Short mmCIF file of C-alpha atoms and ligand atoms in Angstrom, two decimals:
data_model
loop_
_atom_site.label_atom_id
_atom_site.label_comp_id
_atom_site.label_asym_id
_atom_site.label_seq_id
_atom_site.Cartn_x
_atom_site.Cartn_y
_atom_site.Cartn_z
CA MET N 1 -46.69 -19.76 0.04
CA ASN N 2 -42.92 -19.47 -0.01
CA TYR N 3 -40.86 -19.22 -3.16
CA GLU N 4 -37.22 -19.35 -4.04
CA THR N 5 -35.94 -16.51 -6.21
CA VAL N 6 -33.68 -17.22 -9.19
CA ILE N 7 -31.74 -14.45 -10.91
CA GLY N 8 -29.36 -14.39 -13.85
CA LEU N 9 -27.65 -11.19 -14.95
CA GLU N 10 -26.52 -9.86 -18.29
CA ILE N 11 -24.02 -7.07 -17.74
CA HIS N 12 -22.83 -4.67 -20.40
CA VAL N 13 -19.48 -3.02 -19.82
CA GLN N 14 -18.00 -0.29 -21.98
CA LEU N 15 -14.38 -1.14 -22.63
CA LYS N 16 -12.00 1.71 -22.02
CA THR N 17 -10.63 2.35 -25.49
CA GLN N 18 -9.89 5.68 -27.16
CA SER N 19 -11.87 4.86 -30.26
CA LYS N 20 -14.96 2.88 -31.21
CA LEU N 21 -15.12 -0.79 -32.13
CA PHE N 22 -15.35 -0.57 -35.92
CA CYS N 23 -14.40 3.05 -36.72
CA GLY N 24 -11.95 5.70 -35.53
CA CYS N 25 -14.49 7.94 -33.73
CA SER N 26 -13.70 8.98 -30.18
CA THR N 27 -15.43 7.28 -27.26
CA ARG N 28 -15.14 10.48 -25.19
CA SER N 29 -18.89 10.88 -24.71
CA ALA N 30 -18.82 7.78 -22.52
CA TYR N 31 -16.56 9.52 -20.00
CA GLU N 32 -17.23 13.23 -20.21
CA ARG N 33 -20.48 14.96 -19.45
CA ASP N 34 -21.50 17.84 -21.69
CA VAL N 35 -20.26 16.33 -24.95
CA PRO N 36 -22.74 17.73 -27.49
CA PRO N 37 -24.97 15.07 -29.08
CA ASN N 38 -23.81 13.60 -32.40
CA ARG N 39 -20.31 15.07 -32.03
CA HIS N 40 -18.27 11.87 -32.38
CA ILE N 41 -19.88 10.12 -35.32
CA CYS N 42 -18.99 9.10 -38.87
CA PRO N 43 -20.62 7.26 -41.77
CA ILE N 44 -19.57 3.89 -40.31
CA CYS N 45 -21.04 4.20 -36.82
CA THR N 46 -24.14 5.94 -38.14
CA GLY N 47 -24.70 3.18 -40.66
CA HIS N 48 -24.67 5.07 -43.96
CA PRO N 49 -25.60 2.84 -46.87
CA GLY N 50 -22.70 0.91 -48.35
CA VAL N 51 -20.08 1.61 -45.68
CA LEU N 52 -18.06 -1.23 -44.22
CA PRO N 53 -16.83 -1.73 -40.67
CA ARG N 54 -13.12 -1.24 -40.14
CA PRO N 55 -11.18 -4.23 -38.82
CA ILE N 56 -11.90 -4.62 -35.15
CA ASN N 57 -10.29 -2.32 -32.57
CA ARG N 58 -7.41 -4.39 -31.27
CA LYS N 59 -7.39 -2.67 -27.90
CA ALA N 60 -11.04 -3.64 -27.31
CA VAL N 61 -10.22 -7.29 -27.94
CA GLU N 62 -7.24 -7.01 -25.63
CA LEU N 63 -9.34 -5.58 -22.79
CA ALA N 64 -12.09 -8.17 -23.25
CA VAL N 65 -9.50 -10.95 -23.23
CA ARG N 66 -7.93 -9.50 -20.10
CA LEU N 67 -11.29 -9.61 -18.37
CA ALA N 68 -12.03 -13.13 -19.61
CA SER N 69 -8.68 -14.32 -18.43
CA ALA N 70 -9.08 -12.74 -14.97
CA VAL N 71 -12.41 -14.49 -14.37
CA ARG N 72 -11.11 -17.82 -15.75
CA SER N 73 -13.38 -17.83 -18.77
CA SER N 74 -12.06 -20.06 -21.53
CA ILE N 75 -11.26 -17.97 -24.55
CA HIS N 76 -12.12 -19.38 -27.95
CA PRO N 77 -9.18 -19.39 -30.36
CA GLU N 78 -11.63 -18.06 -32.93
CA SER N 79 -14.85 -16.15 -32.48
CA ASP N 80 -17.33 -14.69 -34.96
CA PHE N 81 -19.47 -11.62 -35.41
CA ASP N 82 -23.16 -11.75 -36.15
CA ARG N 83 -25.83 -9.25 -36.99
CA LYS N 84 -28.68 -8.92 -34.53
CA ASN N 85 -31.45 -7.29 -36.53
CA TYR N 86 -34.02 -5.04 -34.96
CA PHE N 87 -35.52 -1.65 -35.58
CA TYR N 88 -35.04 1.20 -33.16
CA ALA N 89 -34.39 4.92 -33.49
CA ASP N 90 -30.98 4.68 -31.82
CA LEU N 91 -29.82 1.85 -34.08
CA PRO N 92 -29.30 3.49 -37.45
CA LYS N 93 -27.92 0.40 -39.21
CA GLY N 94 -31.00 -1.62 -38.31
CA TYR N 95 -28.75 -4.23 -36.76
CA GLN N 96 -26.20 -4.48 -33.99
CA ILE N 97 -22.89 -6.22 -34.59
CA THR N 98 -22.53 -8.73 -31.78
CA GLN N 99 -21.25 -12.23 -31.16
CA HIS N 100 -23.96 -14.81 -31.05
CA GLY N 101 -22.95 -18.18 -32.46
CA LYS N 102 -19.33 -18.22 -31.34
CA PRO N 103 -18.73 -15.78 -28.52
CA LEU N 104 -15.35 -14.62 -27.26
CA ALA N 105 -15.28 -16.85 -24.19
CA GLU N 106 -17.28 -19.35 -22.21
CA GLY N 107 -17.54 -20.28 -18.55
CA GLY N 108 -15.58 -18.75 -15.72
CA PHE N 109 -16.75 -17.52 -12.37
CA ILE N 110 -16.74 -14.57 -10.04
CA ASP N 111 -16.14 -14.86 -6.31
CA PHE N 112 -17.41 -12.39 -3.78
CA ILE N 113 -18.15 -12.22 -0.10
CA LEU N 114 -21.63 -11.43 1.17
CA ASP N 115 -22.26 -11.11 4.92
CA GLY N 116 -18.98 -12.87 5.59
CA ILE N 117 -19.82 -15.86 3.40
CA ASP N 118 -17.82 -16.76 0.28
CA GLN N 119 -19.96 -16.94 -2.84
CA ARG N 120 -19.11 -18.15 -6.34
CA ILE N 121 -21.29 -17.32 -9.32
CA ASP N 122 -20.64 -19.13 -12.59
CA LEU N 123 -20.59 -17.31 -15.89
CA ASN N 124 -22.29 -18.65 -18.97
CA HIS N 125 -20.30 -16.73 -21.57
CA MET N 126 -18.84 -13.41 -22.53
CA HIS N 127 -19.03 -11.65 -25.90
CA LEU N 128 -18.00 -8.49 -27.70
CA GLU N 129 -20.48 -6.13 -29.32
CA GLU N 130 -21.07 -2.53 -30.29
CA ASP N 131 -23.18 -0.19 -28.20
CA PRO N 132 -26.26 1.33 -29.81
CA GLY N 133 -26.93 5.08 -29.58
CA LYS N 134 -29.27 6.83 -27.20
CA SER N 135 -32.72 8.22 -27.77
CA LYS N 136 -35.27 10.06 -25.72
CA ILE N 137 -38.53 11.88 -26.14
CA GLU N 138 -38.41 15.51 -25.09
CA GLY N 139 -41.29 17.93 -25.52
CA GLY N 140 -43.02 15.54 -27.89
CA VAL N 141 -39.94 15.28 -30.11
CA TRP N 142 -37.91 12.10 -30.50
CA LEU N 143 -34.23 12.97 -30.09
CA VAL N 144 -31.40 10.70 -31.14
CA ASP N 145 -27.76 10.93 -30.03
CA MET N 146 -25.39 8.65 -31.91
CA ASN N 147 -22.21 9.41 -29.97
CA ARG N 148 -22.54 6.05 -28.26
CA CYS N 149 -23.09 4.07 -31.49
CA GLY N 150 -20.17 1.69 -31.87
CA VAL N 151 -18.59 2.14 -28.43
CA PRO N 152 -17.06 -1.26 -27.60
CA LEU N 153 -18.93 -3.38 -25.11
CA VAL N 154 -18.31 -6.68 -23.54
CA GLU N 155 -21.40 -8.47 -22.28
CA ILE N 156 -21.12 -11.09 -19.60
CA VAL N 157 -23.99 -13.46 -18.96
CA THR N 158 -24.20 -15.32 -15.65
CA GLN N 159 -25.77 -18.66 -14.95
CA PRO N 160 -29.07 -18.41 -13.06
CA ASP N 161 -27.16 -18.79 -9.81
CA LEU N 162 -28.18 -15.74 -7.81
CA ARG N 163 -30.85 -16.18 -5.15
CA SER N 164 -31.81 -12.70 -3.95
CA ALA N 165 -31.74 -9.05 -4.89
CA SER N 166 -29.00 -8.37 -2.36
CA GLU N 167 -26.90 -11.19 -3.79
CA ALA N 168 -27.35 -9.70 -7.27
CA ALA N 169 -26.34 -6.29 -5.92
CA ALA N 170 -23.24 -7.71 -4.24
CA PHE N 171 -22.33 -9.52 -7.45
CA VAL N 172 -22.53 -6.36 -9.56
CA THR N 173 -20.58 -4.42 -6.92
CA GLU N 174 -17.84 -7.02 -7.14
CA PHE N 175 -17.93 -7.14 -10.91
CA ARG N 176 -17.61 -3.36 -11.06
CA ARG N 177 -14.59 -3.53 -8.76
CA ILE N 178 -13.02 -6.22 -10.93
CA VAL N 179 -13.28 -4.27 -14.18
CA ARG N 180 -11.81 -1.24 -12.44
CA TYR N 181 -9.00 -3.29 -10.85
CA LEU N 182 -8.16 -4.68 -14.28
CA GLY N 183 -8.34 -1.29 -15.98
CA VAL N 184 -10.70 -2.64 -18.63
CA SER N 185 -13.51 -0.19 -17.89
CA GLU N 186 -14.20 2.93 -15.87
CA GLY N 187 -17.25 1.08 -14.56
CA ASN N 188 -19.08 4.32 -13.86
CA MET N 189 -22.71 3.26 -13.70
CA GLU N 190 -24.06 6.79 -13.69
CA MET N 191 -22.27 7.44 -16.98
CA GLY N 192 -23.61 4.17 -18.35
CA ASN N 193 -20.21 2.45 -18.50
CA LEU N 194 -21.81 -0.52 -16.78
CA ARG N 195 -25.47 -1.46 -17.15
CA CYS N 196 -27.27 -4.64 -16.37
CA ASP N 197 -30.38 -6.58 -17.26
CA ALA N 198 -31.79 -8.79 -14.53
CA ASN N 199 -33.63 -12.02 -15.39
CA VAL N 200 -35.93 -13.01 -12.56
CA SER N 201 -38.08 -16.05 -11.82
CA ILE N 202 -39.47 -17.76 -8.76
CA ARG N 203 -40.26 -21.37 -7.94
CA PRO N 204 -41.85 -23.14 -4.95
CA SER N 205 -38.63 -24.85 -3.96
CA SER N 206 -35.08 -25.35 -5.13
CA SER N 207 -35.88 -28.87 -6.32
CA ASP N 208 -38.50 -27.59 -8.77
CA PRO N 209 -37.66 -26.75 -12.37
CA LEU N 210 -36.89 -23.08 -13.06
CA GLY N 211 -39.90 -20.81 -13.35
CA VAL N 212 -40.68 -18.58 -16.32
CA LYS N 213 -38.40 -15.56 -16.21
CA THR N 214 -38.98 -11.92 -16.91
CA GLU N 215 -36.23 -9.51 -17.87
CA ILE N 216 -35.73 -6.11 -16.29
CA LYS N 217 -33.77 -4.02 -18.79
CA ASN N 218 -31.03 -1.47 -18.50
CA LEU N 219 -30.46 -0.93 -14.80
CA ASN N 220 -27.74 1.66 -14.37
CA SER N 221 -27.36 1.74 -10.61
CA ILE N 222 -26.94 -0.94 -8.01
CA ARG N 223 -29.78 0.48 -5.95
CA PHE N 224 -32.13 0.41 -8.96
CA LEU N 225 -31.14 -3.20 -9.53
CA GLU N 226 -31.98 -4.14 -5.97
CA ASP N 227 -35.26 -2.18 -5.89
CA ALA N 228 -36.36 -3.46 -9.29
CA VAL N 229 -35.64 -7.10 -8.51
CA ASN N 230 -37.44 -6.92 -5.17
CA TRP N 231 -40.41 -5.27 -6.84
CA GLU N 232 -40.52 -7.95 -9.52
CA ILE N 233 -40.27 -10.81 -7.01
CA LYS N 234 -43.27 -9.41 -5.14
CA ARG N 235 -45.21 -9.01 -8.38
CA GLN N 236 -44.54 -12.58 -9.46
CA ILE N 237 -45.58 -13.92 -6.05
CA ARG N 238 -48.84 -11.96 -6.27
CA VAL N 239 -49.55 -13.31 -9.74
CA LEU N 240 -48.87 -16.93 -8.78
CA ASN N 241 -50.77 -16.70 -5.50
CA ALA N 242 -53.77 -15.36 -7.40
CA GLY N 243 -53.65 -18.44 -9.62
CA GLY N 244 -52.14 -16.64 -12.60
CA VAL N 245 -49.13 -17.51 -14.76
CA ILE N 246 -45.94 -15.55 -15.33
CA LYS N 247 -45.48 -14.37 -18.90
CA GLN N 248 -42.05 -13.95 -20.40
CA ILE N 249 -42.00 -10.19 -20.76
CA THR N 250 -39.49 -7.38 -20.51
CA ILE N 251 -39.78 -4.72 -17.86
CA ALA N 252 -38.49 -1.16 -17.77
CA TRP N 253 -37.76 0.11 -14.28
CA ASP N 254 -39.05 3.57 -13.49
CA ASP N 255 -37.05 4.85 -10.57
CA GLN N 256 -39.21 7.95 -10.13
CA VAL N 257 -42.26 5.96 -9.09
CA LYS N 258 -40.30 2.87 -8.01
CA GLU N 259 -42.32 0.66 -10.30
CA GLY N 260 -41.66 -1.51 -13.30
CA GLN N 261 -43.41 -0.89 -16.58
CA LEU N 262 -44.35 -4.15 -18.20
CA SER N 263 -43.65 -3.91 -21.88
CA ARG N 264 -44.04 -6.02 -24.96
CA GLU N 265 -43.72 -9.72 -24.71
CA LYS N 266 -40.11 -10.60 -25.23
CA GLU N 267 -38.79 -11.12 -28.75
CA SER N 268 -37.85 -14.66 -29.42
CA GLU N 269 -34.44 -15.41 -30.79
CA ALA N 270 -35.94 -15.89 -34.26
CA ASP N 271 -37.15 -12.28 -34.26
CA TYR N 272 -33.56 -11.08 -34.41
CA ARG N 273 -32.77 -13.12 -37.53
CA TYR N 274 -29.15 -13.52 -36.51
CA PHE N 275 -26.68 -14.24 -39.28
CA ARG N 276 -22.90 -13.96 -39.69
CA GLU N 277 -21.69 -10.43 -40.32
CA PRO N 278 -20.37 -10.84 -43.85
CA ASN N 279 -17.99 -7.88 -43.69
CA LEU N 280 -15.85 -9.09 -40.80
CA ILE N 281 -13.45 -11.97 -40.58
CA PRO N 282 -13.41 -14.09 -37.40
CA VAL N 283 -11.33 -12.83 -34.48
CA ALA N 284 -8.38 -15.16 -34.02
CA ILE N 285 -6.88 -15.08 -30.56
CA SER N 286 -3.52 -16.72 -30.06
CA GLU N 287 -1.98 -17.92 -26.80
CA ALA N 288 0.58 -15.12 -27.15
CA PHE N 289 -2.18 -12.52 -27.47
CA ILE N 290 -3.85 -13.89 -24.33
CA ALA N 291 -0.54 -13.82 -22.47
CA ASP N 292 0.08 -10.20 -23.49
CA ALA N 293 -3.43 -9.10 -22.55
CA SER N 294 -3.15 -10.84 -19.19
CA ILE N 295 0.14 -9.33 -18.21
CA ASP N 296 0.27 -8.14 -14.59
CA LEU N 297 -3.18 -9.35 -13.69
CA PRO N 298 -3.77 -8.02 -10.19
CA GLU N 299 -4.99 -10.00 -7.23
CA LEU N 300 -8.78 -9.71 -7.53
CA PRO N 301 -10.60 -7.59 -4.94
CA ALA N 302 -12.48 -10.44 -3.23
CA ARG N 303 -9.24 -12.31 -2.66
CA ARG N 304 -7.64 -9.24 -1.30
CA LEU N 305 -10.60 -8.71 1.00
CA ARG N 306 -10.36 -12.24 2.34
CA ARG N 307 -6.62 -11.85 2.83
CA TYR N 308 -6.99 -8.59 4.75
CA ILE N 309 -9.58 -10.12 7.04
CA ARG N 310 -7.62 -13.32 7.68
CA GLU N 311 -4.00 -12.20 7.68
CA HIS N 312 -4.28 -8.68 8.92
CA GLU N 313 -7.26 -9.18 11.20
CA ILE N 314 -8.96 -6.11 9.85
CA SER N 315 -12.73 -6.03 10.42
CA PRO N 316 -14.74 -6.97 7.31
CA SER N 317 -16.30 -3.53 6.95
CA ASP N 318 -12.94 -1.75 7.31
CA ALA N 319 -11.39 -4.18 4.87
CA VAL N 320 -14.07 -3.44 2.26
CA THR N 321 -13.25 0.25 2.50
CA LEU N 322 -9.58 -0.50 1.94
CA ILE N 323 -9.97 -2.83 -1.05
CA ASP N 324 -12.78 -0.99 -2.87
CA GLU N 325 -10.37 0.94 -5.09
CA ARG N 326 -7.26 -0.84 -6.20
CA SER N 327 -5.08 2.28 -5.91
CA VAL N 328 -6.08 2.70 -2.25
CA ALA N 329 -5.35 -0.93 -1.44
CA ASP N 330 -1.99 -0.69 -3.25
CA TYR N 331 -1.17 2.43 -1.24
CA PHE N 332 -2.13 0.70 2.00
CA GLU N 333 0.16 -2.21 1.17
CA SER N 334 3.03 0.14 0.35
CA VAL N 335 2.60 1.73 3.77
CA LEU N 336 2.69 -1.71 5.39
CA MET N 337 5.96 -2.56 3.67
CA ILE N 338 7.72 0.43 5.20
CA TYR N 339 5.91 1.00 8.47
CA SER N 340 7.16 -1.01 11.41
CA GLY N 341 4.08 -0.67 13.66
CA ALA N 342 0.69 -2.34 13.84
CA THR N 343 -1.31 -3.05 10.68
CA LYS N 344 -4.47 -1.87 12.38
CA ARG N 345 -2.96 1.55 12.99
CA ALA N 346 -1.94 1.90 9.34
CA ALA N 347 -5.39 0.73 8.24
CA ASP N 348 -7.11 3.27 10.47
CA TRP N 349 -4.96 6.09 9.14
CA VAL N 350 -5.62 5.16 5.53
CA ARG N 351 -9.35 4.86 6.13
CA ASN N 352 -9.69 8.01 8.18
CA HIS N 353 -7.11 10.51 7.04
CA VAL N 354 -6.11 9.42 3.55
CA LEU N 355 -9.61 8.68 2.27
CA ARG N 356 -10.98 11.83 3.88
CA ALA N 357 -8.31 13.92 2.17
CA LEU N 358 -9.12 12.26 -1.15
CA ASN N 359 -12.83 12.93 -0.78
CA ASP N 360 -12.40 16.48 0.46
CA PRO N 361 -13.60 18.82 -2.31
CA GLU N 362 -11.20 21.47 -0.94
CA ASN N 363 -8.29 19.37 -2.18
CA ALA N 364 -7.36 19.62 -5.82
CA PHE N 365 -6.39 15.97 -6.23
CA ASN N 366 -8.79 13.13 -6.68
CA GLN N 367 -6.43 10.25 -7.17
CA ILE N 368 -4.32 8.75 -4.49
CA ASN N 369 -1.16 9.00 -6.58
CA GLU N 370 -1.59 12.78 -6.57
CA LEU N 371 -1.77 12.88 -2.77
CA PRO N 372 1.31 14.67 -1.39
CA VAL N 373 1.22 12.28 1.57
CA THR N 374 2.89 9.39 -0.19
CA ALA N 375 2.97 5.92 1.35
CA GLU N 376 6.56 6.68 2.43
CA TYR N 377 5.52 9.88 4.18
CA LEU N 378 2.60 8.25 5.96
CA ALA N 379 4.80 5.39 7.17
CA GLU N 380 7.38 7.92 8.35
CA LEU N 381 4.73 9.93 10.18
CA LEU N 382 3.35 6.84 11.94
CA ASP N 383 6.85 5.68 12.91
CA LEU N 384 7.64 9.14 14.34
CA MET N 385 4.50 9.03 16.46
CA ASP N 386 5.20 5.50 17.63
CA ALA N 387 8.75 6.47 18.62
CA GLY N 388 7.40 9.39 20.63
CA VAL N 389 9.27 11.94 18.53
CA ILE N 390 5.96 13.74 18.21
CA SER N 391 2.73 13.32 20.12
CA ASP N 392 -0.20 11.44 18.58
CA ALA N 393 -2.26 14.57 18.87
CA LEU N 394 -0.02 16.31 16.36
CA GLY N 395 -0.34 13.59 13.71
CA PRO N 396 -3.38 14.95 11.88
CA GLN N 397 -1.90 18.45 11.91
CA ILE N 398 1.33 17.27 10.32
CA PHE N 399 -0.65 15.19 7.82
CA GLN N 400 -2.45 18.36 6.77
CA LYS N 401 0.84 20.27 6.56
CA ILE N 402 2.26 17.64 4.22
CA ILE N 403 -0.75 18.14 1.98
CA GLU N 404 -0.20 21.90 2.00
CA THR N 405 3.57 21.95 1.54
CA GLY N 406 4.52 18.58 0.07
CA ARG N 407 7.34 18.41 2.61
CA SER N 408 8.25 15.28 4.56
CA PRO N 409 7.07 14.74 8.15
CA LYS N 410 10.64 15.14 9.45
CA GLN N 411 11.13 18.43 7.61
CA ILE N 412 7.84 19.75 8.93
CA ILE N 413 8.64 18.75 12.51
CA GLU N 414 12.01 20.54 12.32
CA GLN N 415 10.78 23.65 10.56
CA GLU N 416 7.67 24.12 12.66
CA GLY N 417 9.45 23.35 15.92
CA LEU N 418 7.03 20.56 16.70
CA ARG N 419 9.35 18.35 18.66
CA PRO N 420 8.07 17.71 22.16
CA PRO N 421 9.55 19.96 24.86
CA GLU N 422 12.53 18.67 26.82
CA GLU N 423 11.58 17.22 30.17
CA ASP N 424 13.00 20.17 32.12
CA ASP N 425 10.95 22.62 30.07
CA LEU N 426 7.87 20.48 30.49
CA ILE N 427 8.28 20.42 34.25
CA GLN N 428 8.60 24.19 34.28
CA ILE N 429 5.34 24.52 32.33
CA ILE N 430 3.61 22.04 34.65
CA ASP N 431 4.75 23.87 37.76
CA GLN N 432 3.48 27.13 36.30
CA VAL N 433 0.06 25.59 35.48
CA LEU N 434 -0.18 24.20 39.03
CA ALA N 435 0.74 27.55 40.54
CA ASP N 436 -1.82 29.38 38.38
CA ASP N 437 -4.77 27.22 39.40
CA PRO N 438 -4.57 26.49 43.16
CA GLU N 439 -8.32 25.80 43.35
CA THR N 440 -8.18 22.87 40.92
CA VAL N 441 -5.02 21.59 42.56
CA ARG N 442 -6.77 21.63 45.94
CA ARG N 443 -9.69 19.59 44.59
CA TYR N 444 -7.31 17.11 43.03
CA ARG N 445 -5.47 16.71 46.31
CA GLU N 446 -8.80 16.11 48.05
CA GLY N 447 -9.17 13.02 45.88
CA ASN N 448 -11.06 14.36 42.86
CA ASP N 449 -9.11 12.69 40.03
CA LYS N 450 -11.40 14.00 37.33
CA VAL N 451 -10.09 17.55 37.59
CA LEU N 452 -6.71 16.27 36.51
CA ASN N 453 -7.84 16.39 32.90
CA ARG N 454 -8.36 20.13 33.15
CA LEU N 455 -4.75 20.57 34.26
CA ILE N 456 -3.47 18.25 31.54
CA GLY N 457 -5.44 20.29 29.03
CA GLN N 458 -3.77 23.46 30.28
CA VAL N 459 -0.31 21.96 29.87
CA MET N 460 -1.08 20.63 26.39
CA LYS N 461 -2.29 24.07 25.42
CA GLN N 462 0.88 25.70 26.72
CA THR N 463 3.00 23.25 24.72
CA ARG N 464 0.81 23.75 21.62
CA GLY N 465 0.04 20.05 21.62
CA ARG N 466 3.66 19.06 21.25
CA ALA N 467 3.93 17.18 24.52
CA ASP N 468 2.97 13.56 24.91
CA ALA N 469 -0.28 13.50 26.88
CA GLN N 470 0.63 10.33 28.76
CA LYS N 471 3.92 11.80 29.86
CA VAL N 472 2.24 15.03 30.93
CA ARG N 473 -0.19 13.04 33.03
CA CYS N 474 2.60 11.19 34.87
CA LEU N 475 4.64 14.30 35.50
CA LEU N 476 1.59 16.28 36.61
CA ILE N 477 0.64 13.66 39.19
CA GLU N 478 4.22 13.53 40.40
CA ARG N 479 4.50 17.32 40.77
CA ALA N 480 1.02 17.83 42.23
CA ASP N 481 1.49 15.05 44.77
CA ALA N 482 4.82 16.54 45.81
CA LEU N 483 3.38 20.00 46.43
P1 LIG F 501 -32.70 -15.72 -23.34
O1 LIG F 501 -32.44 -16.63 -24.46
O2 LIG F 501 -34.11 -15.50 -23.02
O3 LIG F 501 -31.90 -14.45 -23.43
P2 LIG F 501 -30.73 -17.06 -21.78
O4 LIG F 501 -30.85 -18.52 -21.57
O5 LIG F 501 -29.77 -16.55 -22.78
O6 LIG F 501 -32.17 -16.49 -22.04
O7 LIG F 501 -30.38 -16.42 -20.39
C1 LIG F 501 -30.33 -15.06 -20.20
C2 LIG F 501 -30.09 -14.81 -18.73
O8 LIG F 501 -31.20 -15.25 -17.97
C3 LIG F 501 -28.92 -15.58 -18.16
O9 LIG F 501 -28.26 -14.74 -17.23
C4 LIG F 501 -29.55 -16.74 -17.44
O10 LIG F 501 -28.77 -17.15 -16.35
C5 LIG F 501 -30.83 -16.15 -16.97
N1 LIG F 501 -31.90 -17.12 -16.81
C6 LIG F 501 -32.21 -18.15 -17.63
N2 LIG F 501 -33.29 -18.81 -17.18
C7 LIG F 501 -33.68 -18.19 -16.03
C8 LIG F 501 -34.74 -18.39 -15.10
N3 LIG F 501 -35.64 -19.33 -15.28
N4 LIG F 501 -34.81 -17.54 -14.06
C9 LIG F 501 -33.93 -16.56 -13.89
N5 LIG F 501 -32.92 -16.32 -14.74
C10 LIG F 501 -32.80 -17.12 -15.80
ZN1 LIG F 502 -17.64 6.49 -36.26
MG1 LIG F 503 -29.77 -14.52 -24.19
#
């Protein structure tokens, strides 16, 4: 029997603020490895009796509003905080401050492209909340780290619009790009800056009512998400085909064994005994605040991707590489503004040379704005090659020299004597190469064109790669034929 899969995601994103949501503690542990446990904590975020939350971190609200505005979510002029009560070792207060009744924003959508097809997934709502701490069992001891307690989160909840694990993966990939483009989160899944819960159900056909869903908790990599959802779809199909029913449970994904662990039946909403947080006033968000938070909203990555494919005729897979990081795409566009040659050539250079230099552990920079080969320098280098001032073969070498010296392509060409040889000099070199290798010349003259490459290679070597290979070829043929 065939089934249709239905997936809805709840994604938690840590907002990139300096301090926590309701106290002044640093959020550093979310971005740096090796922060000792329980280093950035205070009585507020560890829930000492009688302490009160500070007024909300304004920057967190600003970042959440920026995100809401970018995905066209409608922001409520006023939203409230509630307590979600539950007991867990990493939740010292015994409740999490979240937004339940009146969340920050509702609706909105996220566009992405999967296998060349435009997709739009609607959002249900978006709310602010505080992160709980972390706990783990090690050597039979339960360890608790409260550094994360109170780190600001925004949670976005999608409609049950996704239809496969790969669609869910593409959605999260796009969402991660968006938060990074907007600068609202680092979006580093390994560090836990972005985690998602996947709600999964199946039904015989798309005209049937939705099936009972299960919830896979806390997936912190896109591959885990895909594996876990596929595993769960198979499990549900097995259960239904065996005449069973799906129970509404939560599942923890174990990536070691690639299996889900079915846990407790899900709490119902009543179990959390939500009520208004009495120590916080509502968050009032004015039009002016929204306008400020939304200043300079960038073109979103999916739009950029579509534009590159349509306008620049860049292949979809190359275009994805270019748009993945906003800084790289911005760099590419700066090159295009200055460079007078073909877009494809600029794209290839950014993908091959620029990205390789960025990813090379030998290089001390890891951001494109630290790369000595600025957009201006790359455009200059490409223009010099196109104009034949230097040979194409020398391009990568000069690129590397710019990285080493920080000098401009023109300076390097002058100082290193990399201009191509004058034609007279080139002819002299060619004649010498021909004279030195009479055997190869004989074979060429007998009609064996392939040996020509050996002679060209010799000339290029003599000129230290400065000569234009095409020109060498023409001159060689001319001189050899005239012998
Ligand atoms: P709950 O109250 O159990 O948390 P919600 O209605 O708040 O459920 O939805 C939580 C998430 O589950 C949302 O992303 C929603 O789109 C998704 N979802 C709801 N019903 C289903 C279903 N039958 N199958 C798959 N996902 C679903
Ligand atoms: Zn604190
Ligand atoms: Mg819910």
